[in-house]
XYZ file of C-alpha atoms in Angstrom:
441
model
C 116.027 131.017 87.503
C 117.042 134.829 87.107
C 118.083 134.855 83.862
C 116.150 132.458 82.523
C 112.362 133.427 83.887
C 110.985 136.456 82.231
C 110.722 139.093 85.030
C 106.654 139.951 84.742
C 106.283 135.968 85.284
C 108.577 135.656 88.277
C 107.222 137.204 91.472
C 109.735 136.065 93.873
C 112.192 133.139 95.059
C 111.665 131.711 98.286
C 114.944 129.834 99.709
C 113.833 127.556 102.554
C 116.878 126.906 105.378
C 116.471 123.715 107.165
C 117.877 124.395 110.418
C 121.249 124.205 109.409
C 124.467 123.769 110.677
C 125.657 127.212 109.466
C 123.060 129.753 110.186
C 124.525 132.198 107.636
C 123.883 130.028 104.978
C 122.160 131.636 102.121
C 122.883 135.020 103.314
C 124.752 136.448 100.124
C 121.828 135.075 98.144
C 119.846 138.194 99.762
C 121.914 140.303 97.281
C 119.856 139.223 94.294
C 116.239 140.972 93.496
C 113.178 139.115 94.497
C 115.280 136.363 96.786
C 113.855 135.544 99.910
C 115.811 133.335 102.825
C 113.390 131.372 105.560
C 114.892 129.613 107.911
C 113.200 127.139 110.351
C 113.635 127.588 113.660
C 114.057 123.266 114.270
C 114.669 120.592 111.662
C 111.331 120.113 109.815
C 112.670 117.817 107.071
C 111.833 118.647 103.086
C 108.045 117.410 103.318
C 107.172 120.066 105.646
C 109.542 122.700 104.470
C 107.727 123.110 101.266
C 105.046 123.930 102.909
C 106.163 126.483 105.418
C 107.751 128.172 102.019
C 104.387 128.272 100.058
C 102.865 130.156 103.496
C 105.498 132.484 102.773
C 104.796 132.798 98.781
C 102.084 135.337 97.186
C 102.425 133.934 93.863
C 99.188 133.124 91.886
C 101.379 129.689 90.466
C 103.995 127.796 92.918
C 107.276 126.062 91.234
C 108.706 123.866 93.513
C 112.409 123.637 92.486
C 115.290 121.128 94.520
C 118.287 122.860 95.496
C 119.993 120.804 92.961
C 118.581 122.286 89.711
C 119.445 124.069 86.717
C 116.662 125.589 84.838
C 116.377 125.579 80.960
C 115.675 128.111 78.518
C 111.582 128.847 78.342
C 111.076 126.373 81.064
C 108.714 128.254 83.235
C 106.023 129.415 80.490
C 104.648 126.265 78.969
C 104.204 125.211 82.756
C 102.224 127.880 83.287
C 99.964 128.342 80.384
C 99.090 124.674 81.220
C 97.803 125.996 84.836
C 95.863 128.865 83.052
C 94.081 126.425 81.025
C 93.457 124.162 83.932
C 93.731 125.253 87.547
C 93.653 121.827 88.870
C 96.282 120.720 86.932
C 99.625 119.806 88.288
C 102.065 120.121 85.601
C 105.791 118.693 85.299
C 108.691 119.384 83.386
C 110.789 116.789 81.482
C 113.776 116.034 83.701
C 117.177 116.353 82.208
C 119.979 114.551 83.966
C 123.287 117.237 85.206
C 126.063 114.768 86.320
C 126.878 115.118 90.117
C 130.309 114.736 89.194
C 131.153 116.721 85.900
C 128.020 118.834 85.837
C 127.452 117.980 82.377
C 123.882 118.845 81.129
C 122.397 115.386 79.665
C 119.280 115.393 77.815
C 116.489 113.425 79.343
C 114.232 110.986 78.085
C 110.388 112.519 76.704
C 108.933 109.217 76.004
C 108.702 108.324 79.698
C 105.826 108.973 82.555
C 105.685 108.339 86.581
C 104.536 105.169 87.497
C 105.175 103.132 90.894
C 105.053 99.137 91.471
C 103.654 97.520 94.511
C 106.590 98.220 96.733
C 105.558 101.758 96.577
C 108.470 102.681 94.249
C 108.665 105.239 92.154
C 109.925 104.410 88.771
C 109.867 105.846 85.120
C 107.180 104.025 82.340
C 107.687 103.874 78.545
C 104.879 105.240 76.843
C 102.853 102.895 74.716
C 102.690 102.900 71.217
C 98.762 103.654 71.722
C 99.605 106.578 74.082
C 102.168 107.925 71.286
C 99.445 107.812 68.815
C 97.109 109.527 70.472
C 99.846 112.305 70.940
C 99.277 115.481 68.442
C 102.662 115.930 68.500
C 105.573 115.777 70.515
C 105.400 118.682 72.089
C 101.302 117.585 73.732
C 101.285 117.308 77.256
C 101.978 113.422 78.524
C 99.188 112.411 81.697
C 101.481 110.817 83.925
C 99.845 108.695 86.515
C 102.561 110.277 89.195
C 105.331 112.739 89.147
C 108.902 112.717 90.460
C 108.078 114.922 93.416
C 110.536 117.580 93.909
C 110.220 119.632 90.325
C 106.518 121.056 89.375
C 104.306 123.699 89.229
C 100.908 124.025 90.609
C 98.486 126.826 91.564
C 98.527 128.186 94.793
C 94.995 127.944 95.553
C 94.829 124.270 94.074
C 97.720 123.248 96.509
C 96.411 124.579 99.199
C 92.654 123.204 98.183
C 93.901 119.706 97.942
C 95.094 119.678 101.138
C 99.067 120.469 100.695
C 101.315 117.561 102.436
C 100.665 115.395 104.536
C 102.088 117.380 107.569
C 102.623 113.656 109.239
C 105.170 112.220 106.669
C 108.759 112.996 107.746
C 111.492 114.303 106.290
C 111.367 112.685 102.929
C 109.655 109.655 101.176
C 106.754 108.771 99.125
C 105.251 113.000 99.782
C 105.251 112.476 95.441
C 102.826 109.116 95.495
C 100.730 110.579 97.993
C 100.262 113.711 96.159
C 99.736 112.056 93.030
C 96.909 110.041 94.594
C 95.120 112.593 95.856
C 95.368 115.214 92.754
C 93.945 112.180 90.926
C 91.603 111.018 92.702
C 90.102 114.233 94.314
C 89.525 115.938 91.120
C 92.935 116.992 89.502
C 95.137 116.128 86.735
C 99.231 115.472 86.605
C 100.700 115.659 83.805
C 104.380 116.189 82.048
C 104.547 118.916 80.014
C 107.922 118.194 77.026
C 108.258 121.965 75.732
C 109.810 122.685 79.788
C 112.937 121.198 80.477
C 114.646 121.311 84.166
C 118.113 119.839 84.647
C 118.176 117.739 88.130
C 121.892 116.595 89.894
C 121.000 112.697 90.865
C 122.845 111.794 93.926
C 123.485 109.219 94.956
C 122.247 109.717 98.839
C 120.949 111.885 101.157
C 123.262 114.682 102.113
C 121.183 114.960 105.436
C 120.687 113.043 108.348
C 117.460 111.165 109.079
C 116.735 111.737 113.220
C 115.082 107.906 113.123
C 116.927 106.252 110.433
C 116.168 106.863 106.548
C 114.108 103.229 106.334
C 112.329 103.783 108.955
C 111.139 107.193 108.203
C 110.346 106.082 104.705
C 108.480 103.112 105.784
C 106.161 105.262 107.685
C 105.411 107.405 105.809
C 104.623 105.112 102.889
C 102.280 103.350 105.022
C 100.305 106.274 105.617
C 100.022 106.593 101.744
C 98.902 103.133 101.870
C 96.217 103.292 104.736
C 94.674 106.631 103.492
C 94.393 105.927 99.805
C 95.189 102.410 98.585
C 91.503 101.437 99.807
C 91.516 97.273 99.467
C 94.375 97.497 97.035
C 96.655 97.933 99.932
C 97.104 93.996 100.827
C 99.665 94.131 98.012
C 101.574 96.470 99.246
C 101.585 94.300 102.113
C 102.780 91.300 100.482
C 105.849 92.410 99.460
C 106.484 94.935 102.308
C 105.754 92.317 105.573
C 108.885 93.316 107.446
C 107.081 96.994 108.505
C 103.280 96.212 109.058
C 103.855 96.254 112.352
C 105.495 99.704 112.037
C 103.244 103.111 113.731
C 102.133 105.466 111.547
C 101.064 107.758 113.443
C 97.464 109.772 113.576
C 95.911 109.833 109.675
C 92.285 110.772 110.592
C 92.637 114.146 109.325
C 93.996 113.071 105.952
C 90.832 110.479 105.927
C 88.537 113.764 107.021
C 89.966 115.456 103.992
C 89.501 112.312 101.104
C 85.818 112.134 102.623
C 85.577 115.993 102.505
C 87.190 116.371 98.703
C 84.570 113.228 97.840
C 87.788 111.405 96.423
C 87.110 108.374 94.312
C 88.099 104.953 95.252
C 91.967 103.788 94.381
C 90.259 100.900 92.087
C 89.011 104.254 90.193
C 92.799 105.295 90.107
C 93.760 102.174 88.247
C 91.002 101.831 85.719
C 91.014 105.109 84.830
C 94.507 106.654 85.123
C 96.766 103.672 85.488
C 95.422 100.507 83.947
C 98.699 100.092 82.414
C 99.435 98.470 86.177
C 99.219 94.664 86.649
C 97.331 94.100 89.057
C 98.883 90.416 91.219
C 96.387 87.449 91.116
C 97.947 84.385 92.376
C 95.121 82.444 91.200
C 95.958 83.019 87.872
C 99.673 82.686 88.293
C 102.353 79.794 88.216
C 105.427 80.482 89.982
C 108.910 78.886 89.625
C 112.084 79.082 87.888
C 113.365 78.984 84.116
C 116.086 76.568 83.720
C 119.042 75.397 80.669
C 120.471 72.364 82.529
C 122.597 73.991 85.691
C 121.513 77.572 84.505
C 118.947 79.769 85.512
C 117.195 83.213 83.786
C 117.656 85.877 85.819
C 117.946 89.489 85.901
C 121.602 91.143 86.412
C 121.039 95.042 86.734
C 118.158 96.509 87.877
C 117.011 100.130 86.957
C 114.243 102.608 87.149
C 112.892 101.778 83.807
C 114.580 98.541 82.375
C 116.454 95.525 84.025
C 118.687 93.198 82.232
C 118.243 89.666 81.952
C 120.719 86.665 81.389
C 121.474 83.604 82.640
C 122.944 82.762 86.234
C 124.638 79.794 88.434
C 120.880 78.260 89.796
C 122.753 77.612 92.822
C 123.376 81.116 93.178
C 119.631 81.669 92.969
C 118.807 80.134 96.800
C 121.086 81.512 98.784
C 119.689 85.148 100.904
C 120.633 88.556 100.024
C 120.485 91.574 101.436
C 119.660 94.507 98.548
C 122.254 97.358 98.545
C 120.341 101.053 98.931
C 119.523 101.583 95.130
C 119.101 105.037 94.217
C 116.347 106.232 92.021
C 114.765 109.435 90.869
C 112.812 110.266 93.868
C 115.833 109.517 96.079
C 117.304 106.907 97.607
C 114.980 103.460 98.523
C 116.087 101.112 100.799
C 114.761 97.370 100.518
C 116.122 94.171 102.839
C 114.315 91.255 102.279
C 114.895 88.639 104.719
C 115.226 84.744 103.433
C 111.985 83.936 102.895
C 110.857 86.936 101.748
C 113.855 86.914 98.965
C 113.625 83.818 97.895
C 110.143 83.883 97.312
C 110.171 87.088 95.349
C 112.736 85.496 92.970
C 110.602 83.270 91.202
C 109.774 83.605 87.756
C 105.810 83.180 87.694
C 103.566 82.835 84.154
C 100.686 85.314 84.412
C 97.341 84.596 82.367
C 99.707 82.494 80.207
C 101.201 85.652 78.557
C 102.652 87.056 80.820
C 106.499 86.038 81.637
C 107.019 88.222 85.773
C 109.943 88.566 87.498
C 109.163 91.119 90.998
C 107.297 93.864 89.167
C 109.073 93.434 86.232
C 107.479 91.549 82.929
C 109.399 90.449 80.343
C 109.662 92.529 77.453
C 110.412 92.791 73.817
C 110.206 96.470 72.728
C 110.709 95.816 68.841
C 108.556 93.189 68.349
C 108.030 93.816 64.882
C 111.123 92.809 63.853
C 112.260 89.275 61.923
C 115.757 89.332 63.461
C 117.295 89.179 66.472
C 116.219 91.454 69.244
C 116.937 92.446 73.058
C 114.924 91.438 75.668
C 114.524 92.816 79.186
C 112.504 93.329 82.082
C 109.897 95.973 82.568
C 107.080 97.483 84.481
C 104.567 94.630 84.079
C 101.428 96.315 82.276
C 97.913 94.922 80.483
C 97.230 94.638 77.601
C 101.277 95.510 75.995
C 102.111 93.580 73.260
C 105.736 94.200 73.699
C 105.169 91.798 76.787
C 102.741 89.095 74.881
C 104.898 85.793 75.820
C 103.679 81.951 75.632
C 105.259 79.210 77.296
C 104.970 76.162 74.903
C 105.124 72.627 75.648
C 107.798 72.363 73.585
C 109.960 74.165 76.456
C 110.019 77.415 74.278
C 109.612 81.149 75.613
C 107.806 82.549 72.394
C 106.791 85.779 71.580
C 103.127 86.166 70.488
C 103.450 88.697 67.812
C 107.353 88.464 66.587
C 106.878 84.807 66.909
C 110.362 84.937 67.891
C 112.394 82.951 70.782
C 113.701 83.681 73.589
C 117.620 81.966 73.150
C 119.661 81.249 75.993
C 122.877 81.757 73.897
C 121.626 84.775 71.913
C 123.092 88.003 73.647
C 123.281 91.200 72.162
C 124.648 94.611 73.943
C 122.507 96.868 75.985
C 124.465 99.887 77.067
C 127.616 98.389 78.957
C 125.783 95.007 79.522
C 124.653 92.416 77.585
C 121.166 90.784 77.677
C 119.613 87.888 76.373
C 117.579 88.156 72.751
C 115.366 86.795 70.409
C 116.358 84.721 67.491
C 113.960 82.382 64.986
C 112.608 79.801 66.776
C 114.359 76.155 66.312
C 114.923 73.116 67.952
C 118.151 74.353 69.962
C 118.844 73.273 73.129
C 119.750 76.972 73.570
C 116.078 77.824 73.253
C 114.594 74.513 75.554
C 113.378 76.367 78.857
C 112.509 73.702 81.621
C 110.105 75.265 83.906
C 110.234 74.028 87.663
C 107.307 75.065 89.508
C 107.675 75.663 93.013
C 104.166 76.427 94.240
């Protein structure tokens, strides 16, 4: 950060101690100009520690930086000429990946924004083709509907304005939905700014403790994201997480008191407006079952952050509980058990609208769908309106894509990475292409 801020930009650099273990931790660090070591005097948890650091800042602008970073070259002024222009803008950099192993600097992806499905999990979008047209040029700011969390810069006044954290979530967990939420919908903007460029280590856990357990601290606090700000919206949360309603949540009438005081708009404004990309669940309009080739079933194999693999499975293998492993993603570590019913319900397939093909939160997608030849398909976040996702289920048993007029082939694989996933191919009267549907309403 040194070497690579220019010194009339960078006031100080405030190191925030956790309570830990060794209290002369940091300690050397004093040796450097402008440093500055806090240390909390009981273990507040990252949520809350941000916040005692910014009551120790003076800085006009506030970049909130893990421990875990490496800074690029010219990172810091495009962030902040975005703040000068707009003081209630909270603006992100593009986040490179530095292996936790090697260290290796790995170039990120810029064609990617924050979104979140109905579990509350943050995950990375593709941009649409219509957002990348309405682009200037790659280097134009991307409006993200949420951020990451840990990496982004903000003014001072703004963050405190808005209402900082939410002093009530613990440790870590869903602090980046919550402020995403509330920027939006009480008058600010988030977006990702491609001309900054932070490297970010992701690990893959915690390298602290959590006092109550790391699901049920993340649990909690998600639900207080949910009953301050979801408004209605929140019975789908609900749906899929049914294991915690019962869960406390502790006191959120302040956090109400300040949504009424900011005159936020409603969550349904959210979702028109800023993220209408997000399919909204309607059972009514939904058929839900399983895709079958005689004693094989679709399914998914990996599943990621942006893109999940599909291919075909045992169906047998299909029924029987599981218990999710902690998947780690870029906001941290999530932690999902779904008990039998819950998991075998979520594993259906279901036909949405008649276009679209849903697996969990995922559609089914095919990104070059202007193509005449074979193509890759996987699963993605579900959105309206994508033609990538444009499916129909014909009575001749065929998965077809609206716009490629291409068909999904039970034999045709091509590689993805390390994997393989099913593809396209010219539609025909192979068995390889016959797709019984077995509704299980």
């Amino acid at each position: 950060v040194l070497d690579r801020t220019p010194p009339h930009l960078l006031s100080e650099i405030i190191l925030v101690d956790d309570y830990s273990d060794d209290v002369g931790l940091g300690r050397e660090l004093l040796e450097l100009p402008k440093v500055k070591l806090v240390r909390n005097q009981k273990r507040q948890g990252l949520i809350r520690s941000r916040v005692f650091g910014v009551d120790q800042s003076r800085g006009k602008a506030i970049l909130f930086l893990d421990s875990h970073c490496e800074v690029n070259m010219r990172w810091a002024e495009p962030l902040l000429q975005e703040i000068e222009l707009n003081p209630k803008a909270i603006v992100s950099p593009v986040l490179d990946s530095i292996d936790m192993n090697t260290f290796e600097y790995q170039e990120g992806a810029e064609d990617v924004r924050g979104g979140f499905d109905w579990s509350l999990t943050f995950r990375w979008d593709y941009m649409t083709e219509s957002m990348i047209s309405q682009r200037v040029d790659s280097t134009s700011p991307i409006m993200t509907p949420t951020i990451a969390g840990g990496i982004y810069a903000i003014s001072r006044k703004w963050f405190k304005d808005l209402g900082q954290y939410d002093m009530g979530q613990d440790i870590w967990g869903g602090e980046n939905l919550e402020l995403s939420f509330r920027a939006w919908m009480c008058g600010g903007v988030l977006k990702i700014i491609p001309c900054s460029r932070v490297g970010h280590v992701f690990r893959l856990d915690h390298p602290y403790t959590f006092p109550d357990g790391a699901g049920t601290t993340y649990y909690r606090n998600l639900r207080r994201v949910v009953e301050v700000w979801l408004d209605e919206y929140k019975r789908y949360f609900y749906q899929i997480r049914k294991q915690i309603q019962g869960l406390d949540y502790g006191d959120i009438e302040s956090r109400k008191e300040l949504r009424m005081k900011l005159q936020c708009r409603t969550f349904k404004w959210y979702l028109d407006t800023v993220y209408p990309e997000l399919h909204v669940p309607n059972r009514q309009n939904a058929t839900y079952g399983y895709f079958k080739q005689q004693h094989m079933c679709l399914a998914t194999t990996t599943e990621r952050t942006i893109v999940a693999l599909i291919r075909l499975k045992p169906c047998h293998e299909m029924n029987h509980a599981h218990k999710k492993k902690a998947m780690a993603n870029d906001t941290g570590m999530t932690i999902v058990v779904y008990e039998i019913t819950e998991y075998t319900k979520r594993r259906k397939w279901a036909i949405v609208g008649g276009t679209l093909i849903r697996l969990y939160d995922f559609c089914l997608t095919l990104d070059n769908y202007h193509a005449t030849k074979t193509q890759a398909v996987n699963l993605q976040s579900c959105r309206n309106n994508d033609p990538r996702q444009a499916w129909e289920y014909l009575k001749t048993g065929q998965l077809k894509h609206r716009i490629s007029h291409m068909c999904l082939d039970g034999k045709q694989q091509t590689s993805a990475g390390r994997e393989d996933t099913l593809a396209t191919a010219s539609c025909s009267n192979s068995s390889s292409q016959y797709w019984q549907f077995t509704n299980l309403d």
